[in-house]
PDB file of C-alpha atoms in Angstrom:
ATOM      1  CA  UNK V   1     -19.836  12.263 -23.634  1.00  0.00           C
ATOM      2  CA  UNK V   2     -17.207   9.966 -22.127  1.00  0.00           C
ATOM      3  CA  UNK V   3     -18.228   8.323 -18.868  1.00  0.00           C
ATOM      4  CA  UNK V   4     -16.282   9.360 -15.776  1.00  0.00           C
ATOM      5  CA  UNK V   5     -14.053   6.476 -14.602  1.00  0.00           C
ATOM      6  CA  UNK V   6     -13.912   5.306 -10.978  1.00  0.00           C
ATOM      7  CA  UNK V   7     -11.789   7.525  -8.727  1.00  0.00           C
ATOM      8  CA  UNK V   8      -9.187   6.429  -6.182  1.00  0.00           C
ATOM      9  CA  UNK V   9      -7.620   8.826  -3.673  1.00  0.00           C
ATOM     10  CA  UNK V  10      -4.017   8.178  -2.649  1.00  0.00           C
ATOM     11  CA  UNK V  11      -2.806   9.796   0.580  1.00  0.00           C
ATOM     12  CA  UNK V  12       0.956   9.525   0.325  1.00  0.00           C
ATOM     13  CA  UNK V  13       4.338  11.159  -0.192  1.00  0.00           C
ATOM     14  CA  UNK V  14       6.163  12.164  -3.350  1.00  0.00           C
ATOM     15  CA  UNK V  15       9.240  10.336  -4.675  1.00  0.00           C
ATOM     16  CA  UNK V  16      11.434  12.712  -6.677  1.00  0.00           C
ATOM     17  CA  UNK V  17      12.970   9.709  -8.452  1.00  0.00           C
ATOM     18  CA  UNK V  18       9.544   8.635  -9.698  1.00  0.00           C
ATOM     19  CA  UNK V  19       9.900   5.029  -8.568  1.00  0.00           C
ATOM     20  CA  UNK V  20       7.543   4.867  -5.595  1.00  0.00           C
ATOM     21  CA  UNK V  21       5.082   7.000  -3.637  1.00  0.00           C
ATOM     22  CA  UNK V  22       2.502   9.186  -5.353  1.00  0.00           C
ATOM     23  CA  UNK V  23       4.234   8.713  -8.700  1.00  0.00           C
ATOM     24  CA  UNK V  24       3.971   4.911  -8.555  1.00  0.00           C
ATOM     25  CA  UNK V  25       0.389   5.170  -7.335  1.00  0.00           C
ATOM     26  CA  UNK V  26      -0.747   7.415 -10.181  1.00  0.00           C
ATOM     27  CA  UNK V  27       0.873   5.408 -12.946  1.00  0.00           C
ATOM     28  CA  UNK V  28      -0.582   2.193 -11.525  1.00  0.00           C
ATOM     29  CA  UNK V  29      -4.062   3.682 -11.198  1.00  0.00           C
ATOM     30  CA  UNK V  30      -3.863   4.934 -14.780  1.00  0.00           C
ATOM     31  CA  UNK V  31      -2.766   1.499 -15.998  1.00  0.00           C
ATOM     32  CA  UNK V  32      -5.746  -0.019 -14.151  1.00  0.00           C
ATOM     33  CA  UNK V  33      -8.220   2.343 -15.817  1.00  0.00           C
ATOM     34  CA  UNK V  34      -9.140   4.574 -12.885  1.00  0.00           C
ATOM     35  CA  UNK V  35      -8.692   8.284 -12.180  1.00  0.00           C
ATOM     36  CA  UNK V  36      -6.166   8.985  -9.436  1.00  0.00           C
ATOM     37  CA  UNK V  37      -6.614  11.843  -6.957  1.00  0.00           C
ATOM     38  CA  UNK V  38      -3.963  12.952  -4.485  1.00  0.00           C
ATOM     39  CA  UNK V  39      -3.569  14.136  -0.903  1.00  0.00           C
ATOM     40  CA  UNK V  40       0.157  14.809  -0.664  1.00  0.00           C
ATOM     41  CA  UNK V  41       1.722  14.178   2.766  1.00  0.00           C
ATOM     42  CA  UNK V  42       5.423  14.855   2.194  1.00  0.00           C
ATOM     43  CA  UNK V  43       8.033  15.753  -0.393  1.00  0.00           C
ATOM     44  CA  UNK V  44      11.136  13.582  -0.372  1.00  0.00           C
ATOM     45  CA  UNK V  45      14.612  14.221  -1.729  1.00  0.00           C
ATOM     46  CA  UNK V  46      15.118  10.794  -3.227  1.00  0.00           C
ATOM     47  CA  UNK V  47      16.788   8.878  -6.026  1.00  0.00           C
ATOM     48  CA  UNK V  48      17.583   5.247  -6.764  1.00  0.00           C
ATOM     49  CA  UNK V  49      20.196   5.215  -3.986  1.00  0.00           C
ATOM     50  CA  UNK V  50      17.900   6.298  -1.165  1.00  0.00           C
ATOM     51  CA  UNK V  51      16.203   9.170   0.659  1.00  0.00           C
ATOM     52  CA  UNK V  52      18.321  12.124   1.799  1.00  0.00           C
ATOM     53  CA  UNK V  53      15.601  14.538   2.882  1.00  0.00           C
ATOM     54  CA  UNK V  54      11.913  14.761   3.801  1.00  0.00           C
ATOM     55  CA  UNK V  55       9.692  17.824   4.078  1.00  0.00           C
ATOM     56  CA  UNK V  56       6.239  17.245   5.575  1.00  0.00           C
ATOM     57  CA  UNK V  57       3.143  18.963   4.251  1.00  0.00           C
ATOM     58  CA  UNK V  58       1.286  20.710   7.119  1.00  0.00           C
ATOM     59  CA  UNK V  59      -1.170  18.258   8.657  1.00  0.00           C
ATOM     60  CA  UNK V  60      -4.198  20.531   8.191  1.00  0.00           C
ATOM     61  CA  UNK V  61      -3.356  20.880   4.493  1.00  0.00           C
ATOM     62  CA  UNK V  62      -3.251  17.077   4.091  1.00  0.00           C
ATOM     63  CA  UNK V  63      -6.679  16.776   5.710  1.00  0.00           C
ATOM     64  CA  UNK V  64      -8.058  19.626   3.582  1.00  0.00           C
ATOM     65  CA  UNK V  65      -6.921  17.883   0.391  1.00  0.00           C
ATOM     66  CA  UNK V  66      -8.928  14.782   1.357  1.00  0.00           C
ATOM     67  CA  UNK V  67     -12.074  16.774   2.059  1.00  0.00           C
ATOM     68  CA  UNK V  68     -11.727  18.948  -1.047  1.00  0.00           C
ATOM     69  CA  UNK V  69     -11.377  15.967  -3.384  1.00  0.00           C
ATOM     70  CA  UNK V  70     -13.949  13.682  -1.784  1.00  0.00           C
ATOM     71  CA  UNK V  71     -16.708  16.273  -1.368  1.00  0.00           C
ATOM     72  CA  UNK V  72     -16.505  17.510  -4.962  1.00  0.00           C
ATOM     73  CA  UNK V  73     -15.124  14.726  -7.144  1.00  0.00           C
ATOM     74  CA  UNK V  74     -16.053  11.748  -4.971  1.00  0.00           C
ATOM     75  CA  UNK V  75     -13.942   8.642  -4.559  1.00  0.00           C
ATOM     76  CA  UNK V  76     -14.806   4.952  -4.833  1.00  0.00           C
ATOM     77  CA  UNK V  77     -11.734   3.823  -2.868  1.00  0.00           C
ATOM     78  CA  UNK V  78      -8.795   5.347  -1.014  1.00  0.00           C
ATOM     79  CA  UNK V  79      -5.325   4.197   0.015  1.00  0.00           C
ATOM     80  CA  UNK V  80      -2.483   5.437   2.136  1.00  0.00           C
ATOM     81  CA  UNK V  81       1.245   5.330   1.634  1.00  0.00           C
ATOM     82  CA  UNK V  82       3.844   7.330   3.527  1.00  0.00           C
ATOM     83  CA  UNK V  83       2.024   9.328   6.213  1.00  0.00           C
ATOM     84  CA  UNK V  84       5.193  10.815   7.708  1.00  0.00           C
ATOM     85  CA  UNK V  85       4.071  11.619  11.277  1.00  0.00           C
ATOM     86  CA  UNK V  86       1.541  11.164  14.058  1.00  0.00           C
ATOM     87  CA  UNK V  87       0.378  14.754  13.425  1.00  0.00           C
ATOM     88  CA  UNK V  88      -0.703  13.861   9.909  1.00  0.00           C
ATOM     89  CA  UNK V  89      -2.399  10.611  10.929  1.00  0.00           C
ATOM     90  CA  UNK V  90      -4.298  12.409  13.714  1.00  0.00           C
ATOM     91  CA  UNK V  91      -5.362  15.178  11.315  1.00  0.00           C
ATOM     92  CA  UNK V  92      -6.625  12.924   8.533  1.00  0.00           C
ATOM     93  CA  UNK V  93      -8.689  10.638  10.769  1.00  0.00           C
ATOM     94  CA  UNK V  94     -11.620  13.067  11.235  1.00  0.00           C
ATOM     95  CA  UNK V  95     -11.347  14.022   7.554  1.00  0.00           C
ATOM     96  CA  UNK V  96     -11.749  10.368   6.547  1.00  0.00           C
ATOM     97  CA  UNK V  97     -14.748  10.021   8.845  1.00  0.00           C
ATOM     98  CA  UNK V  98     -16.314  13.223   7.479  1.00  0.00           C
ATOM     99  CA  UNK V  99     -16.242  11.976   3.874  1.00  0.00           C
ATOM    100  CA  UNK V 100     -17.080   8.324   4.663  1.00  0.00           C
ATOM    101  CA  UNK V 101     -13.760   6.686   3.809  1.00  0.00           C
ATOM    102  CA  UNK V 102     -13.172   3.451   5.739  1.00  0.00           C
ATOM    103  CA  UNK V 103     -15.107   2.060   8.698  1.00  0.00           C
ATOM    104  CA  UNK V 104     -17.207  -0.132   6.415  1.00  0.00           C
ATOM    105  CA  UNK V 105     -18.053   2.652   3.940  1.00  0.00           C
ATOM    106  CA  UNK V 106     -15.802   3.636   1.016  1.00  0.00           C
ATOM    107  CA  UNK V 107     -13.077   0.947   0.763  1.00  0.00           C
ATOM    108  CA  UNK V 108      -9.867   2.024   2.475  1.00  0.00           C
ATOM    109  CA  UNK V 109      -6.501   0.305   1.944  1.00  0.00           C
ATOM    110  CA  UNK V 110      -3.819   1.130   4.515  1.00  0.00           C
ATOM    111  CA  UNK V 111      -0.317   0.438   3.249  1.00  0.00           C
ATOM    112  CA  UNK V 112       1.562   1.091   6.515  1.00  0.00           C
ATOM    113  CA  UNK V 113       4.769   2.472   5.018  1.00  0.00           C
ATOM    114  CA  UNK V 114       7.064   2.486   8.042  1.00  0.00           C
ATOM    115  CA  UNK V 115      10.277   0.730   7.010  1.00  0.00           C
ATOM    116  CA  UNK V 116      12.938   1.524   4.446  1.00  0.00           C
ATOM    117  CA  UNK V 117      14.032  -0.959   1.792  1.00  0.00           C
ATOM    118  CA  UNK V 118      16.772  -1.950   4.263  1.00  0.00           C
ATOM    119  CA  UNK V 119      14.272  -2.545   7.088  1.00  0.00           C
ATOM    120  CA  UNK V 120      15.075   0.644   9.024  1.00  0.00           C
ATOM    121  CA  UNK V 121      12.236   2.353  10.897  1.00  0.00           C
ATOM    122  CA  UNK V 122      10.838   5.372   9.019  1.00  0.00           C
ATOM    123  CA  UNK V 123       8.039   6.371  11.414  1.00  0.00           C
ATOM    124  CA  UNK V 124       8.456   7.518  15.000  1.00  0.00           C
ATOM    125  CA  UNK V 125       6.955   5.306  17.702  1.00  0.00           C
ATOM    126  CA  UNK V 126       4.034   7.697  18.260  1.00  0.00           C
ATOM    127  CA  UNK V 127       3.200   7.527  14.546  1.00  0.00           C
ATOM    128  CA  UNK V 128       3.203   3.721  14.708  1.00  0.00           C
ATOM    129  CA  UNK V 129       0.818   4.000  17.667  1.00  0.00           C
ATOM    130  CA  UNK V 130      -1.438   6.278  15.607  1.00  0.00           C
ATOM    131  CA  UNK V 131      -1.418   3.798  12.724  1.00  0.00           C
ATOM    132  CA  UNK V 132      -2.465   0.973  15.031  1.00  0.00           C
ATOM    133  CA  UNK V 133      -5.020   2.910  17.022  1.00  0.00           C
ATOM    134  CA  UNK V 134      -6.585   5.243  14.452  1.00  0.00           C
ATOM    135  CA  UNK V 135      -6.195   3.851  10.932  1.00  0.00           C
ATOM    136  CA  UNK V 136      -6.172   0.082  11.354  1.00  0.00           C
ATOM    137  CA  UNK V 137      -9.676  -0.003  12.918  1.00  0.00           C
ATOM    138  CA  UNK V 138     -10.970   2.018   9.930  1.00  0.00           C
ATOM    139  CA  UNK V 139      -9.213  -0.068   7.261  1.00  0.00           C
ATOM    140  CA  UNK V 140     -10.842  -2.405   4.796  1.00  0.00           C
ATOM    141  CA  UNK V 141      -7.407  -3.938   4.207  1.00  0.00           C
ATOM    142  CA  UNK V 142      -3.885  -3.425   5.574  1.00  0.00           C
ATOM    143  CA  UNK V 143      -0.901  -4.507   3.455  1.00  0.00           C
ATOM    144  CA  UNK V 144       2.359  -4.616   5.467  1.00  0.00           C
ATOM    145  CA  UNK V 145       5.585  -6.188   4.324  1.00  0.00           C
ATOM    146  CA  UNK V 146       7.534  -8.272   6.830  1.00  0.00           C
ATOM    147  CA  UNK V 147       9.714  -5.405   8.094  1.00  0.00           C
ATOM    148  CA  UNK V 148       6.540  -3.401   8.751  1.00  0.00           C
ATOM    149  CA  UNK V 149       4.964  -6.421  10.464  1.00  0.00           C
ATOM    150  CA  UNK V 150       7.965  -6.528  12.800  1.00  0.00           C
ATOM    151  CA  UNK V 151       7.701  -2.829  13.645  1.00  0.00           C
ATOM    152  CA  UNK V 152       3.925  -2.915  14.137  1.00  0.00           C
ATOM    153  CA  UNK V 153       3.522  -6.232  15.994  1.00  0.00           C
ATOM    154  CA  UNK V 154       6.997  -7.167  17.241  1.00  0.00           C
ATOM    155  CA  UNK V 155       6.756 -10.475  15.346  1.00  0.00           C
ATOM    156  CA  UNK V 156       9.766 -11.411  13.197  1.00  0.00           C
ATOM    157  CA  UNK V 157       8.307 -13.559  10.424  1.00  0.00           C
ATOM    158  CA  UNK V 158      10.703 -16.266   9.266  1.00  0.00           C
ATOM    159  CA  UNK V 159       8.362 -18.814   7.701  1.00  0.00           C
ATOM    160  CA  UNK V 160       4.753 -19.487   6.723  1.00  0.00           C
ATOM    161  CA  UNK V 161       3.736 -20.466  10.249  1.00  0.00           C
ATOM    162  CA  UNK V 162       5.004 -17.119  11.583  1.00  0.00           C
ATOM    163  CA  UNK V 163       3.137 -15.396   8.756  1.00  0.00           C
ATOM    164  CA  UNK V 164      -0.167 -16.788  10.050  1.00  0.00           C
ATOM    165  CA  UNK V 165       0.603 -15.710  13.606  1.00  0.00           C
ATOM    166  CA  UNK V 166       1.386 -12.211  12.344  1.00  0.00           C
ATOM    167  CA  UNK V 167      -1.845 -12.063  10.330  1.00  0.00           C
ATOM    168  CA  UNK V 168      -3.847 -12.919  13.447  1.00  0.00           C
ATOM    169  CA  UNK V 169      -2.027 -10.272  15.500  1.00  0.00           C
ATOM    170  CA  UNK V 170      -2.637  -7.609  12.850  1.00  0.00           C
ATOM    171  CA  UNK V 171      -6.295  -8.535  12.458  1.00  0.00           C
ATOM    172  CA  UNK V 172      -6.767  -8.141  16.215  1.00  0.00           C
ATOM    173  CA  UNK V 173      -5.893  -4.447  15.740  1.00  0.00           C
ATOM    174  CA  UNK V 174      -9.169  -3.874  13.921  1.00  0.00           C
ATOM    175  CA  UNK V 175      -8.942  -4.034  10.110  1.00  0.00           C
ATOM    176  CA  UNK V 176     -11.485  -6.089   8.180  1.00  0.00           C
ATOM    177  CA  UNK V 177      -8.771  -7.884   6.201  1.00  0.00           C
ATOM    178  CA  UNK V 178      -4.994  -8.285   6.485  1.00  0.00           C
ATOM    179  CA  UNK V 179      -2.549  -9.060   3.674  1.00  0.00           C
ATOM    180  CA  UNK V 180       0.854 -10.137   5.021  1.00  0.00           C
ATOM    181  CA  UNK V 181       3.229  -9.877   2.079  1.00  0.00           C
ATOM    182  CA  UNK V 182       5.901 -12.542   1.821  1.00  0.00           C
ATOM    183  CA  UNK V 183       8.415 -10.968  -0.531  1.00  0.00           C
ATOM    184  CA  UNK V 184      10.994 -10.638   2.280  1.00  0.00           C
ATOM    185  CA  UNK V 185      10.685 -14.286   3.332  1.00  0.00           C
ATOM    186  CA  UNK V 186      13.912 -14.980   1.470  1.00  0.00           C
ATOM    187  CA  UNK V 187      14.209 -18.696   2.262  1.00  0.00           C
ATOM    188  CA  UNK V 188      10.848 -19.449   0.655  1.00  0.00           C
ATOM    189  CA  UNK V 189      11.150 -20.336  -3.054  1.00  0.00           C
ATOM    190  CA  UNK V 190       7.838 -18.540  -3.717  1.00  0.00           C
ATOM    191  CA  UNK V 191       6.586 -15.069  -2.864  1.00  0.00           C
ATOM    192  CA  UNK V 192       3.601 -16.120  -0.763  1.00  0.00           C
ATOM    193  CA  UNK V 193       1.185 -13.391   0.304  1.00  0.00           C
ATOM    194  CA  UNK V 194      -1.333 -14.349   2.993  1.00  0.00           C
ATOM    195  CA  UNK V 195      -4.820 -12.825   3.163  1.00  0.00           C
ATOM    196  CA  UNK V 196      -6.844 -13.159   6.382  1.00  0.00           C
ATOM    197  CA  UNK V 197     -10.217 -11.884   7.604  1.00  0.00           C
ATOM    198  CA  UNK V 198     -10.347 -13.373  11.101  1.00  0.00           C
ATOM    199  CA  UNK V 199     -11.727 -16.718  10.012  1.00  0.00           C
ATOM    200  CA  UNK V 200     -10.224 -17.665   6.644  1.00  0.00           C
ATOM    201  CA  UNK V 201      -6.640 -17.760   5.393  1.00  0.00           C
ATOM    202  CA  UNK V 202      -6.190 -17.354   1.637  1.00  0.00           C
ATOM    203  CA  UNK V 203      -2.722 -18.136   0.257  1.00  0.00           C
ATOM    204  CA  UNK V 204      -1.609 -16.234  -2.823  1.00  0.00           C
ATOM    205  CA  UNK V 205       1.647 -17.730  -4.153  1.00  0.00           C
ATOM    206  CA  UNK V 206       3.722 -16.094  -6.839  1.00  0.00           C
ATOM    207  CA  UNK V 207       7.118 -16.446  -8.481  1.00  0.00           C
ATOM    208  CA  UNK V 208      10.275 -15.061  -6.901  1.00  0.00           C
ATOM    209  CA  UNK V 209      12.248 -13.159  -9.543  1.00  0.00           C
ATOM    210  CA  UNK V 210      16.020 -12.765  -9.411  1.00  0.00           C
ATOM    211  CA  UNK V 211      16.069  -8.951  -9.443  1.00  0.00           C
ATOM    212  CA  UNK V 212      16.979  -6.165  -7.049  1.00  0.00           C
ATOM    213  CA  UNK V 213      14.723  -3.725  -8.888  1.00  0.00           C
ATOM    214  CA  UNK V 214      11.644  -3.754  -6.648  1.00  0.00           C
ATOM    215  CA  UNK V 215      11.296  -0.075  -5.714  1.00  0.00           C
ATOM    216  CA  UNK V 216       7.635   0.903  -5.427  1.00  0.00           C
ATOM    217  CA  UNK V 217       6.342  -2.650  -5.249  1.00  0.00           C
ATOM    218  CA  UNK V 218       4.215  -2.027  -2.157  1.00  0.00           C
ATOM    219  CA  UNK V 219       2.700   1.138  -3.635  1.00  0.00           C
ATOM    220  CA  UNK V 220       1.964  -0.622  -6.908  1.00  0.00           C
ATOM    221  CA  UNK V 221       0.282  -3.558  -5.179  1.00  0.00           C
ATOM    222  CA  UNK V 222      -1.865  -1.387  -2.893  1.00  0.00           C
ATOM    223  CA  UNK V 223      -2.874   0.886  -5.774  1.00  0.00           C
ATOM    224  CA  UNK V 224      -3.863  -1.965  -8.067  1.00  0.00           C
ATOM    225  CA  UNK V 225      -5.917  -3.531  -5.262  1.00  0.00           C
ATOM    226  CA  UNK V 226      -7.581  -0.154  -4.640  1.00  0.00           C
ATOM    227  CA  UNK V 227      -8.415   0.180  -8.321  1.00  0.00           C
ATOM    228  CA  UNK V 228     -10.259  -3.144  -8.266  1.00  0.00           C
ATOM    229  CA  UNK V 229     -12.118  -2.204  -5.069  1.00  0.00           C
ATOM    230  CA  UNK V 230     -13.218   1.051  -6.720  1.00  0.00           C
ATOM    231  CA  UNK V 231     -14.865  -1.021  -9.448  1.00  0.00           C
ATOM    232  CA  UNK V 232     -16.846  -3.076  -6.937  1.00  0.00           C
ATOM    233  CA  UNK V 233     -14.633  -6.158  -6.526  1.00  0.00           C
ATOM    234  CA  UNK V 234     -14.693  -8.047  -3.238  1.00  0.00           C
ATOM    235  CA  UNK V 235     -11.527  -7.926  -1.152  1.00  0.00           C
ATOM    236  CA  UNK V 236     -10.358 -11.431  -2.208  1.00  0.00           C
ATOM    237  CA  UNK V 237     -11.080 -10.599  -5.873  1.00  0.00           C
ATOM    238  CA  UNK V 238      -9.261  -7.269  -5.598  1.00  0.00           C
ATOM    239  CA  UNK V 239      -6.225  -8.823  -3.899  1.00  0.00           C
ATOM    240  CA  UNK V 240      -6.004 -11.549  -6.537  1.00  0.00           C
ATOM    241  CA  UNK V 241      -6.107  -8.838  -9.215  1.00  0.00           C
ATOM    242  CA  UNK V 242      -3.405  -6.887  -7.392  1.00  0.00           C
ATOM    243  CA  UNK V 243      -1.238  -9.991  -6.994  1.00  0.00           C
ATOM    244  CA  UNK V 244      -1.355 -10.663 -10.718  1.00  0.00           C
ATOM    245  CA  UNK V 245      -0.608  -7.001 -11.445  1.00  0.00           C
ATOM    246  CA  UNK V 246       2.440  -6.819  -9.172  1.00  0.00           C
ATOM    247  CA  UNK V 247       3.851 -10.145 -10.414  1.00  0.00           C
ATOM    248  CA  UNK V 248       3.799  -8.793 -13.972  1.00  0.00           C
ATOM    249  CA  UNK V 249       5.190  -5.432 -12.809  1.00  0.00           C
ATOM    250  CA  UNK V 250       8.144  -7.059 -11.031  1.00  0.00           C
ATOM    251  CA  UNK V 251       8.822  -9.124 -14.155  1.00  0.00           C
ATOM    252  CA  UNK V 252       8.918  -5.833 -16.120  1.00  0.00           C
ATOM    253  CA  UNK V 253      11.150  -3.984 -13.606  1.00  0.00           C
ATOM    254  CA  UNK V 254      14.045  -1.992 -15.023  1.00  0.00           C
ATOM    255  CA  UNK V 255      17.323  -0.486 -13.756  1.00  0.00           C
ATOM    256  CA  UNK V 256      17.368   3.219 -12.955  1.00  0.00           C
ATOM    257  CA  UNK V 257      20.309   5.302 -11.782  1.00  0.00           C
ATOM    258  CA  UNK V 258      22.992   3.664  -9.675  1.00  0.00           C
ATOM    259  CA  UNK V 259      20.768   1.878  -7.174  1.00  0.00           C
ATOM    260  CA  UNK V 260      17.404   0.116  -7.067  1.00  0.00           C
ATOM    261  CA  UNK V 261      15.099   0.499 -10.053  1.00  0.00           C
ATOM    262  CA  UNK V 262      11.296   0.439  -9.985  1.00  0.00           C
ATOM    263  CA  UNK V 263       8.751  -2.231 -10.713  1.00  0.00           C
ATOM    264  CA  UNK V 264       6.943  -1.258 -13.876  1.00  0.00           C
ATOM    265  CA  UNK V 265       3.340  -1.371 -15.123  1.00  0.00           C
ATOM    266  CA  UNK V 266       4.572  -0.696 -18.672  1.00  0.00           C
ATOM    267  CA  UNK V 267       3.669  -4.295 -19.524  1.00  0.00           C
ATOM    268  CA  UNK V 268       0.034  -3.166 -19.466  1.00  0.00           C
ATOM    269  CA  UNK V 269       0.636  -0.953 -22.530  1.00  0.00           C
ATOM    270  CA  UNK V 270       1.033  -4.105 -24.605  1.00  0.00           C
ATOM    271  CA  UNK V 271      -2.522  -5.244 -23.939  1.00  0.00           C
TER     272      UNK V 271
END
C-alpha cells in the first residue's frame, strides 16, 4: 500500500484564469510532493488582465471546510491566501483553534493577500484589522509583499533598512516569524527577502528576472514553504526551500492571455 503523503490545507480564493489562488497553491503542493486540501473563500471572475468580479463563500461554510478536512484527513501545515472579508477571518479563527492550526501547534503560514498587482487595496480596513488582531498572533510565519506591508503597517519600504524596520513592526503584531518579500524593491539589483524572528535577521537574496509574468508568485512561495513545514522542516529551512522554488518558478514563467502570465512550477517535471 502506498504511504499517505503529508497534507497541507490552503484557505484561499479561486482564480478562474488558473494563475494564482487555489489553483497555484494546488499545483505547487503537488510539485512539492504533498497532498493539497482546500477551504475555498471566494470565487473570482479573473483572467490575465485582472479581476472583474468576486463572490464570497459564506463565512460559516469556509469554517466548516477547515473543520471537515482537519478532523478527518488531518493536516501537517496550513496556509492562507485571499480571505476576502472580516466576516471570513472572524469565522475561521475559532475553527483554526478547534483543530489546532497555528498558535504553536500545526504550522500556519499567513500570506496576507490584501493588495492587487498594482498595489491597490483589496481588503476593507476592518478585514486588515482582523488580519492583524486575529491571524497574525496565531501565525508561524507571515509573508507580505511590500504593498501589503504598507497597508498593514503604514511603512513604505524603499530600501533594505526600511525592510528591517518593517519586519520589526510586523513581528510586534504577534507572529513567530516574518518574511518581508523584496520583489517590489525595484531599485535593488537583487530580490532580497528578509526573514526575522524577533532576534535574528536572515537575508535571502535571489536574482531579479526581466519579466512581467509573476502572477501567483506569492501563492507559490507560501505553498512551497508550507510543503516543507509539513515535512518537518524548521522555518528557516522551509523558507530557504521556498525561496529556491520560487526563483526557479519565476525563471520558468510564461505568457498567458493579453496580460500578466503566471510563474510556473513546470520546471519540477524535469527532475
